[in-house]
Coordinates of C-alpha atoms and ligand atoms in Angstrom, one line a residue:
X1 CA -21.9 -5.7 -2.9
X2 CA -18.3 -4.7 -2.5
X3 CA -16.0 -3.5 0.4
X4 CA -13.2 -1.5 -0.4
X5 CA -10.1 -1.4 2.1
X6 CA -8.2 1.6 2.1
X7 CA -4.5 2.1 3.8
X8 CA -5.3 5.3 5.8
X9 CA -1.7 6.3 6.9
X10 CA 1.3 5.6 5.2
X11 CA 0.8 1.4 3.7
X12 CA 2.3 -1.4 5.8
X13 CA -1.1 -0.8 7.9
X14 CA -1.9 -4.4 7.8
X15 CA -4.3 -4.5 4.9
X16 CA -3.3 -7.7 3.6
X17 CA -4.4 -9.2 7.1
X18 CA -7.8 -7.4 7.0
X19 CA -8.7 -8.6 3.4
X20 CA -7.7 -12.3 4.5
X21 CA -9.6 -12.1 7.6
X22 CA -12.8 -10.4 5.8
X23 CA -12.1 -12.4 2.3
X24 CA -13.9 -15.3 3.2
X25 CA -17.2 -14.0 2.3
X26 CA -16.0 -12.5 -0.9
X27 CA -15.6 -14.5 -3.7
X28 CA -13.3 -12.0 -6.0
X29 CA -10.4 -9.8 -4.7
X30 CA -9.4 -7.1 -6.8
X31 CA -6.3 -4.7 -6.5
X32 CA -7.3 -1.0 -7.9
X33 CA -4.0 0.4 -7.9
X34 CA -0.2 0.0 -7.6
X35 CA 2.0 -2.5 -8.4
X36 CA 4.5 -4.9 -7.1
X37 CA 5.7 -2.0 -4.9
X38 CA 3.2 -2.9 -2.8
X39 CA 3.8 -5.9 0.5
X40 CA 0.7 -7.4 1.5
X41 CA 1.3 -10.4 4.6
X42 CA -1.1 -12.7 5.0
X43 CA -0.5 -15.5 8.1
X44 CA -2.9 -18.4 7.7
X45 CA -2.3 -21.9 9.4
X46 CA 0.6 -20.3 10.4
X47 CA 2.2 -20.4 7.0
X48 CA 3.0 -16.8 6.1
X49 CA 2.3 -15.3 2.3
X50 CA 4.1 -12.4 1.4
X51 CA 2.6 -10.9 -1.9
X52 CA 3.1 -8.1 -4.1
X53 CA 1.2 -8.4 -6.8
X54 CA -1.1 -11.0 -6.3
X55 CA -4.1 -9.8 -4.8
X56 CA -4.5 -11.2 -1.1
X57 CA -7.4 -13.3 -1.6
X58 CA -5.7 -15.8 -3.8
X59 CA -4.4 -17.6 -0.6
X60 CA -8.0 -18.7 0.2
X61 CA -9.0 -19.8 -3.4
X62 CA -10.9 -16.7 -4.7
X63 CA -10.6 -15.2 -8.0
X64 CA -7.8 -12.2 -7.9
X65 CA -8.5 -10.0 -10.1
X66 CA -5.4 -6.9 -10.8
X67 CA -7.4 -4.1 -12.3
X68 CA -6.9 -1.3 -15.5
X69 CA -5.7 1.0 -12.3
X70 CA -2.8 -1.4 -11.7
X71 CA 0.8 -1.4 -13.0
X72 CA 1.6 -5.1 -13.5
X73 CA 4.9 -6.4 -14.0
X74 CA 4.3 -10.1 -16.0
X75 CA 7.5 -10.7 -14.5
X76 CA 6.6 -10.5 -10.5
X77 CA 3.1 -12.0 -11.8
X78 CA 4.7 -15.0 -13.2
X79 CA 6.9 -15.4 -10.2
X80 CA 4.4 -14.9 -7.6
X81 CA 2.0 -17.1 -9.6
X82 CA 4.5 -20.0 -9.9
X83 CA 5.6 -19.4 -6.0
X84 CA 2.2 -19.6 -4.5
X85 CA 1.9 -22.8 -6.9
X86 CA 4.9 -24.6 -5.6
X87 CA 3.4 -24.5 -2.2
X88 CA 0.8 -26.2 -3.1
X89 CA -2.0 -23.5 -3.9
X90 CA -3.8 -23.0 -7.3
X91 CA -4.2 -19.1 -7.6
X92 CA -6.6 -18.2 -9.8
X93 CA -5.5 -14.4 -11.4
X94 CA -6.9 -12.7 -14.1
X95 CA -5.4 -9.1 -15.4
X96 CA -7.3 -6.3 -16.9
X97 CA -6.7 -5.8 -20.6
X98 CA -6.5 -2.6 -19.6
X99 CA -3.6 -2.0 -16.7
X100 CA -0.7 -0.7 -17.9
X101 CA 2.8 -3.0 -18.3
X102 CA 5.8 -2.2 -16.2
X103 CA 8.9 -2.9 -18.7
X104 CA 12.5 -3.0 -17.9
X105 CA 13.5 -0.1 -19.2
X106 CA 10.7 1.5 -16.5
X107 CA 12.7 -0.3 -13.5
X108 CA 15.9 1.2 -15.1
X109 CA 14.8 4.6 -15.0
X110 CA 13.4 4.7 -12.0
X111 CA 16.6 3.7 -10.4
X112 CA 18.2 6.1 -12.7
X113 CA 16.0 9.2 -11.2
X114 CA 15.7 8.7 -7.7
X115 CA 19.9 8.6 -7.6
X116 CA 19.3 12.1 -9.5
X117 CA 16.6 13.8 -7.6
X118 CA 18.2 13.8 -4.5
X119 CA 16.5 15.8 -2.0
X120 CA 13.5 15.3 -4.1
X121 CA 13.3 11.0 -4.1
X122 CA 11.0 9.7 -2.2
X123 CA 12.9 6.4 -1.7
X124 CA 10.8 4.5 -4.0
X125 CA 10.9 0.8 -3.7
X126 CA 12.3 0.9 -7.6
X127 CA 10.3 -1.6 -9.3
X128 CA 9.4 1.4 -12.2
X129 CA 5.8 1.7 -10.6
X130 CA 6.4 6.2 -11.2
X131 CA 7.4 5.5 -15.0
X132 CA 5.2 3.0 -15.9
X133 CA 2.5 5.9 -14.5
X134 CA 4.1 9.0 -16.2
X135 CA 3.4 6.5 -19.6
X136 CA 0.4 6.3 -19.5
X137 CA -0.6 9.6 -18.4
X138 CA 1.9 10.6 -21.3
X139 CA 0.0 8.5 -23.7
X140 CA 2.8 6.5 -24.3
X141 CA 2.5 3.3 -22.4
X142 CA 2.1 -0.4 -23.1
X143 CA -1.1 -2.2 -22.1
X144 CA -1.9 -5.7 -21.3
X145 CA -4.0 -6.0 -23.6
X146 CA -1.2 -4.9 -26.4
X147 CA 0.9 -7.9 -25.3
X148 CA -1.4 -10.2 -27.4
X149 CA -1.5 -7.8 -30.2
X150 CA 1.6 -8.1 -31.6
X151 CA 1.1 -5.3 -34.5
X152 CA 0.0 -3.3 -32.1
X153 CA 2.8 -4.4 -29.4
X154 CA 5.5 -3.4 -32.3
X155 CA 3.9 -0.5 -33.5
X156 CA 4.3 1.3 -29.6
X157 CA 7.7 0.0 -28.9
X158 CA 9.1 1.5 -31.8
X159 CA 7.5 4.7 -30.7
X160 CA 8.2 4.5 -27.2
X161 CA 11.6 2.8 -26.6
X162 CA 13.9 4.9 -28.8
X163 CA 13.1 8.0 -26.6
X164 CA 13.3 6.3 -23.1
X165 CA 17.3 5.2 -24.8
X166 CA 17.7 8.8 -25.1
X167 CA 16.6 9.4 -21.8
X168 CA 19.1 7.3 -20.2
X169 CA 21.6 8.3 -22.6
X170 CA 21.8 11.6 -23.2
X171 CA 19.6 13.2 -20.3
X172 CA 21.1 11.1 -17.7
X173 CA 24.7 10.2 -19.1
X174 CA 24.1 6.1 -19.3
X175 CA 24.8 3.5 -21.1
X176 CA 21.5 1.3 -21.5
X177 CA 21.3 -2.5 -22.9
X178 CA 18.5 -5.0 -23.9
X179 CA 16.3 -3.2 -21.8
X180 CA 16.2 0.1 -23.9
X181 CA 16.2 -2.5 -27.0
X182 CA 13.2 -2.7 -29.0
X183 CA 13.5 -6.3 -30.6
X184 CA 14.4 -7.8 -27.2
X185 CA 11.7 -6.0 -25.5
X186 CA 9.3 -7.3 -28.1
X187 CA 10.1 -10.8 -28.1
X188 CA 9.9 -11.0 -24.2
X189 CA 6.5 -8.9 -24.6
X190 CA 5.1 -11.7 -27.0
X191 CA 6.4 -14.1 -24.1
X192 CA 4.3 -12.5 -21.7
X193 CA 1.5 -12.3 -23.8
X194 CA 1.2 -16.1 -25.2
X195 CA 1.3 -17.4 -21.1
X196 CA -1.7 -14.6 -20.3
X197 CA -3.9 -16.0 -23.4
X198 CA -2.5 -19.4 -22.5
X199 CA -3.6 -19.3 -19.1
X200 CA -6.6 -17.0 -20.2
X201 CA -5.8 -14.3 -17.4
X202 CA -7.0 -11.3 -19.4
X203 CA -10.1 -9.6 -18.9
X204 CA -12.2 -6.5 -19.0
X205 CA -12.2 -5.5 -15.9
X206 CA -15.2 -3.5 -14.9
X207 CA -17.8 -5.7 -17.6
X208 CA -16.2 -8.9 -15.6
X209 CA -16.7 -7.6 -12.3
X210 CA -19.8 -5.9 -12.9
X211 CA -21.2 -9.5 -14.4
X212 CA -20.0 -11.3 -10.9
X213 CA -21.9 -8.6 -8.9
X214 CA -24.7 -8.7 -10.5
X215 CA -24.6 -12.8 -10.1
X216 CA -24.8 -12.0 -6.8
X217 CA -21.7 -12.6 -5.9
X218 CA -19.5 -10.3 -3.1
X219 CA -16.2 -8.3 -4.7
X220 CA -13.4 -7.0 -2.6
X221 CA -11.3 -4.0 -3.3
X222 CA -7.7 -4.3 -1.8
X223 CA -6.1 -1.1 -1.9
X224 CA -2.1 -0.6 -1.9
X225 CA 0.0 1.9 -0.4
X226 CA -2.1 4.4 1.7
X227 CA -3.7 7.7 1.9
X228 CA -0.5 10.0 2.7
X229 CA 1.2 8.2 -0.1
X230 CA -1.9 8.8 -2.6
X231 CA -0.3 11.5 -5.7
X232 CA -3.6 13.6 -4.8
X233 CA -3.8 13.2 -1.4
X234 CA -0.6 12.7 -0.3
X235 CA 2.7 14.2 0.8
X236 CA 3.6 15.1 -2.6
X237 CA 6.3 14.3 -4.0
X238 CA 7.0 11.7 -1.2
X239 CA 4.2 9.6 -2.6
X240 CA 3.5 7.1 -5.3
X241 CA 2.2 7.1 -8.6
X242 CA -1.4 6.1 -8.2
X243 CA -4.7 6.8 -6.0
X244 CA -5.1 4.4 -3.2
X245 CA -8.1 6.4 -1.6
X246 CA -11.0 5.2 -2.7
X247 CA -11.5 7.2 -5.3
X248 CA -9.1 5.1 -6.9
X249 CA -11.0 2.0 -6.4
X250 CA -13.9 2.7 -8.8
X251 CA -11.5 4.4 -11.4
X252 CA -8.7 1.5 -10.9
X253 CA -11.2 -1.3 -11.2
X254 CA -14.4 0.1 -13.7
X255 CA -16.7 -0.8 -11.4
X256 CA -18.8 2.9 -11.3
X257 CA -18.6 4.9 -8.0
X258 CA -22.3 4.3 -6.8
X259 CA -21.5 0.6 -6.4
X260 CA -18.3 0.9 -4.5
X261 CA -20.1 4.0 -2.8
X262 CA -22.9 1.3 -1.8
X263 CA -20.3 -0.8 -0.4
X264 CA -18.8 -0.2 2.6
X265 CA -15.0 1.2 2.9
X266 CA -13.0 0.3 6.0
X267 CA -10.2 2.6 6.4
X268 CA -7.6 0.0 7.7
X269 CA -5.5 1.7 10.8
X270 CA -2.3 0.9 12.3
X271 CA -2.0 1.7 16.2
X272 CA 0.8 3.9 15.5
X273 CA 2.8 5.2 12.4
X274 CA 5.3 3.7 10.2
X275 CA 7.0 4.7 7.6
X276 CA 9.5 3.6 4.9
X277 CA 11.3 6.8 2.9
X278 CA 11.5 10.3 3.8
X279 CA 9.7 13.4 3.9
X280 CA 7.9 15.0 6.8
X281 CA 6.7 13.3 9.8
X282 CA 5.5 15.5 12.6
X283 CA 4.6 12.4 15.2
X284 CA 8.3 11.2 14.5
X285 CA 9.5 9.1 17.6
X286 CA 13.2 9.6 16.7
X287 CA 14.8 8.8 13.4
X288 CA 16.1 7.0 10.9
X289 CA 19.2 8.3 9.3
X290 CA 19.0 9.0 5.0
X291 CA 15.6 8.8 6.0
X292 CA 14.2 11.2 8.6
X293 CA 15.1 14.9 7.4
X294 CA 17.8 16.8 9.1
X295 CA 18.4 13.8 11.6
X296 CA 21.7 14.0 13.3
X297 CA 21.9 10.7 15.8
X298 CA 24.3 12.4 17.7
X299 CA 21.7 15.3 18.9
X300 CA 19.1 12.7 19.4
X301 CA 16.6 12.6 22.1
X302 CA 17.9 9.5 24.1
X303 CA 14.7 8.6 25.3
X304 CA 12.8 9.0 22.3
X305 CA 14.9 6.8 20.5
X306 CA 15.0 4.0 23.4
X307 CA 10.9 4.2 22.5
X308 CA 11.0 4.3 18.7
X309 CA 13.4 1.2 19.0
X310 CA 10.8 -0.7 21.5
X311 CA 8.3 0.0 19.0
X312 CA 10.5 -0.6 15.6
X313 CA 11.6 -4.1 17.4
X314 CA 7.7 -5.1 18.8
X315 CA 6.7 -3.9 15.4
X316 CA 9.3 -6.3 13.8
X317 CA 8.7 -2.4 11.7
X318 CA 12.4 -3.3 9.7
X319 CA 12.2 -3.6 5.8
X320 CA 11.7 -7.0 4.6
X321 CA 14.1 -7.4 2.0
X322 CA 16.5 -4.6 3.0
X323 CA 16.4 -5.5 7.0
X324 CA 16.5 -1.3 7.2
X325 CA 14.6 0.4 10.4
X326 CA 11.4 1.7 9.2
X327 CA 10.4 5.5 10.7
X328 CA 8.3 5.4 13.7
X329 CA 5.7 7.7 15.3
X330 CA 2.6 7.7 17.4
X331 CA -0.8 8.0 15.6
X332 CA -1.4 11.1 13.7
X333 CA -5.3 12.1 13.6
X334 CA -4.7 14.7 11.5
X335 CA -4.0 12.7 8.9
X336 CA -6.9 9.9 10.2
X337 CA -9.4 12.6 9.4
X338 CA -7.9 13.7 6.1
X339 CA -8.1 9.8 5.3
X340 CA -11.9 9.1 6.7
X341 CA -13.2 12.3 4.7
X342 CA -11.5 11.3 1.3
X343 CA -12.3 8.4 1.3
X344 CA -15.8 8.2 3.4
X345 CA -14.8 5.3 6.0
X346 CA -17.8 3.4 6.7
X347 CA -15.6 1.4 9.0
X348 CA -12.5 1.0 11.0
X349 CA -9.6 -1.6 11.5
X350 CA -7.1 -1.0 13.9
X351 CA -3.9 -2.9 14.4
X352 CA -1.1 -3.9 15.9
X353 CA -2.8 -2.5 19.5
X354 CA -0.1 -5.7 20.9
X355 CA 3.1 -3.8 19.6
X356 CA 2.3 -1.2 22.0
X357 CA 1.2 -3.5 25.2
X358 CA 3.7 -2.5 28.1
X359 CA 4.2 1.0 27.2
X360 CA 3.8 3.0 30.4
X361 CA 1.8 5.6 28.5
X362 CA 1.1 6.4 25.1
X363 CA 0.2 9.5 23.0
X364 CA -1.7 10.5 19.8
X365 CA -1.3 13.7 18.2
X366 CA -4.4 15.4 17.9
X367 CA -3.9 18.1 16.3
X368 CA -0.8 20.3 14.8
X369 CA 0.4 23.5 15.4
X370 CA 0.9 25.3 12.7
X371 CA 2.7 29.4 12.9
X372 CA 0.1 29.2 16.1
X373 CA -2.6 28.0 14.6
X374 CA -4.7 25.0 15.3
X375 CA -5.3 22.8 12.7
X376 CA -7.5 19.3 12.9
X377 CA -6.3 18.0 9.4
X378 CA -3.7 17.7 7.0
X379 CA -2.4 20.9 5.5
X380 CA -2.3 20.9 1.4
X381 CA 1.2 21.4 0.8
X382 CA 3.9 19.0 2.4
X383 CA 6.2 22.1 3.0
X384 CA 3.1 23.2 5.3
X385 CA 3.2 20.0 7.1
X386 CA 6.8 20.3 7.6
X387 CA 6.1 23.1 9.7
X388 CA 3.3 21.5 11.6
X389 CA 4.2 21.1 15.2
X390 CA 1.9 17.9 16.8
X391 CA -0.1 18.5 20.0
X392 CA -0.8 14.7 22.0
X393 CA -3.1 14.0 24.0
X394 CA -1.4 11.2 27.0
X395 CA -3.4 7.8 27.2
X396 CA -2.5 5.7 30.1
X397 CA -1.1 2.4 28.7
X398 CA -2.0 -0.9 28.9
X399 CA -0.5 -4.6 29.7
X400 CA 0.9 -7.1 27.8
X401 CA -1.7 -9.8 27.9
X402 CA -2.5 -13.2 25.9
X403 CA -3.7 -11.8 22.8
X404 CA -4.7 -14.8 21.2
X405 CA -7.4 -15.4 24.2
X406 CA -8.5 -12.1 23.5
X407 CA -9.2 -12.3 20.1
X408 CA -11.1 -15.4 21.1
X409 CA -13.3 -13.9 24.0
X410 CA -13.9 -10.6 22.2
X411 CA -14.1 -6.8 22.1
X412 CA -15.0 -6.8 25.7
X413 CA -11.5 -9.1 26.7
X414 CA -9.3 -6.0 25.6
X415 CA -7.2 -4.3 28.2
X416 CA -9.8 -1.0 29.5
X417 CA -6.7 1.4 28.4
X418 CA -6.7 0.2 25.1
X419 CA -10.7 0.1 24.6
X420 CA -10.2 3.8 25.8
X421 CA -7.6 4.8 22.8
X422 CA -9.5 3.0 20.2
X423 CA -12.5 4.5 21.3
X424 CA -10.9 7.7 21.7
X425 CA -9.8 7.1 17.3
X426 CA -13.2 6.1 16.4
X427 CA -15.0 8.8 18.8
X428 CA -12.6 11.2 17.0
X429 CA -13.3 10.7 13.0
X430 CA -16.8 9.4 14.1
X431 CA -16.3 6.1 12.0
X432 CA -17.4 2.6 14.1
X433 CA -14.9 0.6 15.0
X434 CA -14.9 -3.0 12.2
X435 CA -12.2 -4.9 13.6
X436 CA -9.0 -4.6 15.9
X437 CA -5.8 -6.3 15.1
X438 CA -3.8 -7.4 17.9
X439 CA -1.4 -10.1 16.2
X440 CA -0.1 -11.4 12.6
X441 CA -2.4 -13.8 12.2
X442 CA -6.3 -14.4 11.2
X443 CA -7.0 -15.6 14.4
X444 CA -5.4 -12.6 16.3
X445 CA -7.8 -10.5 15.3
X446 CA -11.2 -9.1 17.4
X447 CA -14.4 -8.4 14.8
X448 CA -16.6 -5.9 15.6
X449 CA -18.4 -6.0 12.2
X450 CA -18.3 -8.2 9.5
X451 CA -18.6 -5.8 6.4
X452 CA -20.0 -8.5 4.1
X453 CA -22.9 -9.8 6.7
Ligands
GDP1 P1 0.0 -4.1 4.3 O1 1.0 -3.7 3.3 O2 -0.9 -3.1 4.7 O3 -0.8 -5.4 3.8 O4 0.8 -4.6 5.6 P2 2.2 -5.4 5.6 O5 1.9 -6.9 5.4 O6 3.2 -4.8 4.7 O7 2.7 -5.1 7.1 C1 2.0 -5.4 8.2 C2 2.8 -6.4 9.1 O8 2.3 -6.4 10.4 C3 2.8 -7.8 8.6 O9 4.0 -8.4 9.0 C4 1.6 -8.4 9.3 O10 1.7 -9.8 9.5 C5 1.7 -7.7 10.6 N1 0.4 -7.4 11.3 C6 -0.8 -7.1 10.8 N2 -1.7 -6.8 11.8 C7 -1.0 -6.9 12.9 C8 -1.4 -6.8 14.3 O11 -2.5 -6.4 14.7 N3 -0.4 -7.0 15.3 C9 0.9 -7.3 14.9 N4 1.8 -7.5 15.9 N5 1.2 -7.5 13.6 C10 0.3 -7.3 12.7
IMO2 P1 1.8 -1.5 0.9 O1 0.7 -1.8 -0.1 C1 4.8 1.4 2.4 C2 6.5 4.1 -0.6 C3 8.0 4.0 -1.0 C4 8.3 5.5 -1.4 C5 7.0 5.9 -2.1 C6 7.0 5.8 -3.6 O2 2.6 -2.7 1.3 O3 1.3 -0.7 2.1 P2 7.0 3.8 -5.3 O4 7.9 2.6 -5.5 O5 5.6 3.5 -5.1 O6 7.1 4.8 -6.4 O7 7.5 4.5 -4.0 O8 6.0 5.1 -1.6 N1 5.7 2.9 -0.7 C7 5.2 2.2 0.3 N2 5.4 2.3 1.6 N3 4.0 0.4 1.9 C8 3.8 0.3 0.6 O9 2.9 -0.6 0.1 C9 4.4 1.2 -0.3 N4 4.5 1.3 -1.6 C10 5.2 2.4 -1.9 O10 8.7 3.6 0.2 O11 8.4 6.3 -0.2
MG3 MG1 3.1 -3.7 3.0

């Protein structure tokens, strides 16, 4: 069988955890979608793994598989691959012939056309994850399985790679180098591919999953990103490239949607909402400046910002390579119940319930207001949403306890106030309640349900 986990707010929702702490009954992890845009942290032994490409389950010695839906840089593979090596683990990848290549000139660009858009850039983590996309939509993109082709390999650089060169050059005024140059970007493509067919990493995806199933054994689908950052479901244009709703899983992997619809699919949850890049944000707890639209620190709610910086510190929510604040909020069902009905939850993980331990009290908005009108979900444009005013509901908070005894004694060990707002979540989207994270690591974490059993 196969469980699917799906970010249902806005990624950093602690996926990566949730596939570590449900991997061990699986014995392949796939990622559908994405690229190395994506952060996945998994704790284990207390060593911590921070991947972006590798799918999570490597860390525990299961096959990771990146599917055709993925954008791979060979690049971040090869890194990752050779990282996770040093340290003493053997990961054991495979590609899909079919995913598309992120090349240099993609990074390039998209560099190049978020410091053009402006108003209009989502603040995309630049690694050429929305290029590499508009390729292959466009017809026009590089494959993995092309990189051990090399008649093939030539025959689409030489198309492709004299108009992104004009691109850079003439649209957007710059001057480009080896990585608008064909011959260089060949020879470093036949580099990739010989360490793929050395390693023999390349596979058809959905026949090679498909064979494993039916083996009997259990596949795991490790979404990226999340559901408001989905290009269908999304806040367009403040999204990525790709479809991490589970929709995406069966097209991003070839596995056909009545065995990932026979799965199960746990929406993965975090307690509250974070966000990295701008757009709209109606359960905003203050702001972050170049981030949070029309934020002026100086007009500021002084109290709201003494919150959003409790939670942004206990959150530890501060960009990992960048050390920026991340954008804070409280939980926005809304856009839970947009998630759960696109991508048919079967289950629920909830994290990071700890960050908020202390609080006096804390909110969820529960529904919006929108020109006076109620609404219980996510409206379809994100100029609509920017208009949505959130209505809370108050939950009385709860104490900071010893987590790590609760995740040992159980559901039942969790502070009452905090059984009373997850329940409240679940109650609310009518999805069970799988597992509830209330630390970094494996061990912090209370299971409900194993989805695998
Ligand atoms: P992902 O992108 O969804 O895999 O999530 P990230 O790894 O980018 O971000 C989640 C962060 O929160 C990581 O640093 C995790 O170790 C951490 N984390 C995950 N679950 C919990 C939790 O329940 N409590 C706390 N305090 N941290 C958590
Ligand atoms: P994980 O898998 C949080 C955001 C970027 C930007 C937008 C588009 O760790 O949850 P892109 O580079 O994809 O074109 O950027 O999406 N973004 C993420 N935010 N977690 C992620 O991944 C993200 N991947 C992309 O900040 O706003
Ligand atoms: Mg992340």
């Amino acid at each position: 069988m196969t469980v699917t986990i799906v970010g249902s707010q806005l990624g950093d929702e602690g996926k990566g955890g949730v596939v570590d702490v449900y991997g061990d009954a699986a014995d392949v992890v796939v990622r559908y979608q994405g690229g190395d845009n994506a952060g996945h942290t998994v704790v284990s032994d207390g060593e911590k793994y921070k991947l972006s490409l590798v799918p999570s389950g490597a860390v525990r010695g299961k096959v990771g598989v990146l599917g055709n839906g993925c954008v791979v840089n060979p690049e971040t593979l090869f890194e990752e691959i050779d990282g996770l090596r040093e340290r003493g683990l053997e990961p054991d990848v495979r590609v899909a012939e079919r995913a598309h290549v992120i090349l240099p000139y993609h990074r390039a660009l998209d560099g190049i056309e978020e410091d053009e858009k402006e108003d209009l850039a989502a603040g995309t983590t630049k690694r050429g994850i929305g290029p590499t996309y508009e390729d292959k939509a466009g017809r026009r993109g590089v494959r993995i399985g092309d990189l051990l082709d090399p008649d093939t390999l030539r025959e689409r650089l030489e198309y492709v790679v004299p108009q992104k060169k004009a691109l850079a050059e003439e649209v957007f005024g710059k001057t480009t180098d080896e990585r608008f140059d064909v011959d260089h970007l060949y020879e470093l493509c036949l580099e990739y591919g010989e360490r793929l067919a050395d390693e023999e990493m390349t596979v058809d995806c959905g026949t090679y999953l498909q064979e494993r199933i039916d083996a009997g054994d259990q596949v795991m689908l490790e979404g990226a990103q999340g559901t408001s950052l989905d290009i269908d479901h999304g806040v367009y244009p403040y999204v990525t490239s790709s479809n991490p709703t589970a929709g995406g899983a069966t097209v991003g992997s070839g596995l056909g949607p009545g065995v990932v619809g026979n799965g199960e699919i746990v929406g993965i949850v975090k307690g509250y909402l974070s966000r990295v890049g701008t757009g709209p944000l109606p359960t905003e707890l203050g702001g972050v400046e170049g981030q949070t639209p029309g934020y002026d620190p100086e007009t500021a709610d002084e109290a709201e910002e003494e919150l959003a910086t409790y939670i942004r510190d206990e959150g530890g929510e501060y960009g990992t390579v960048t050390g920026r604040p991340r954008r804070v909020g409280w939980l926005d069902l809304p856009m839970l119940r947009h998630a759960a009905r696109a991508s048919s939850f079967t289950g629920l993980a909830i994290n990071h319930v700890d960050v908020l331990a202390g609080l006096e009290e804390v909110k969820i908005g529960v529904s919006y207001d929108f020109d006076g009108e109620e609404l219980l979900t996510m409206p379809p444009t994100t100029e609509q949403w920017a208009r949505c005013e959130a209505t809370f509901e108050t939950f009385e908070g709860w104490p900071e306890v010893d987590w790590a005894e609760v995740a040992e004694d159980g559901y039942d060990a969790i502070p009452e106030n905090a059984k009373t707002y997850l329940e409240f979540v679940s109650d609310e989207l009518d999805v069970p309640i799988y597992a509830v994270g209330v630390g970094p690591g494996r061990e912090e974490t209370v299971v409900l349900e194993d989805p695998f059993a």
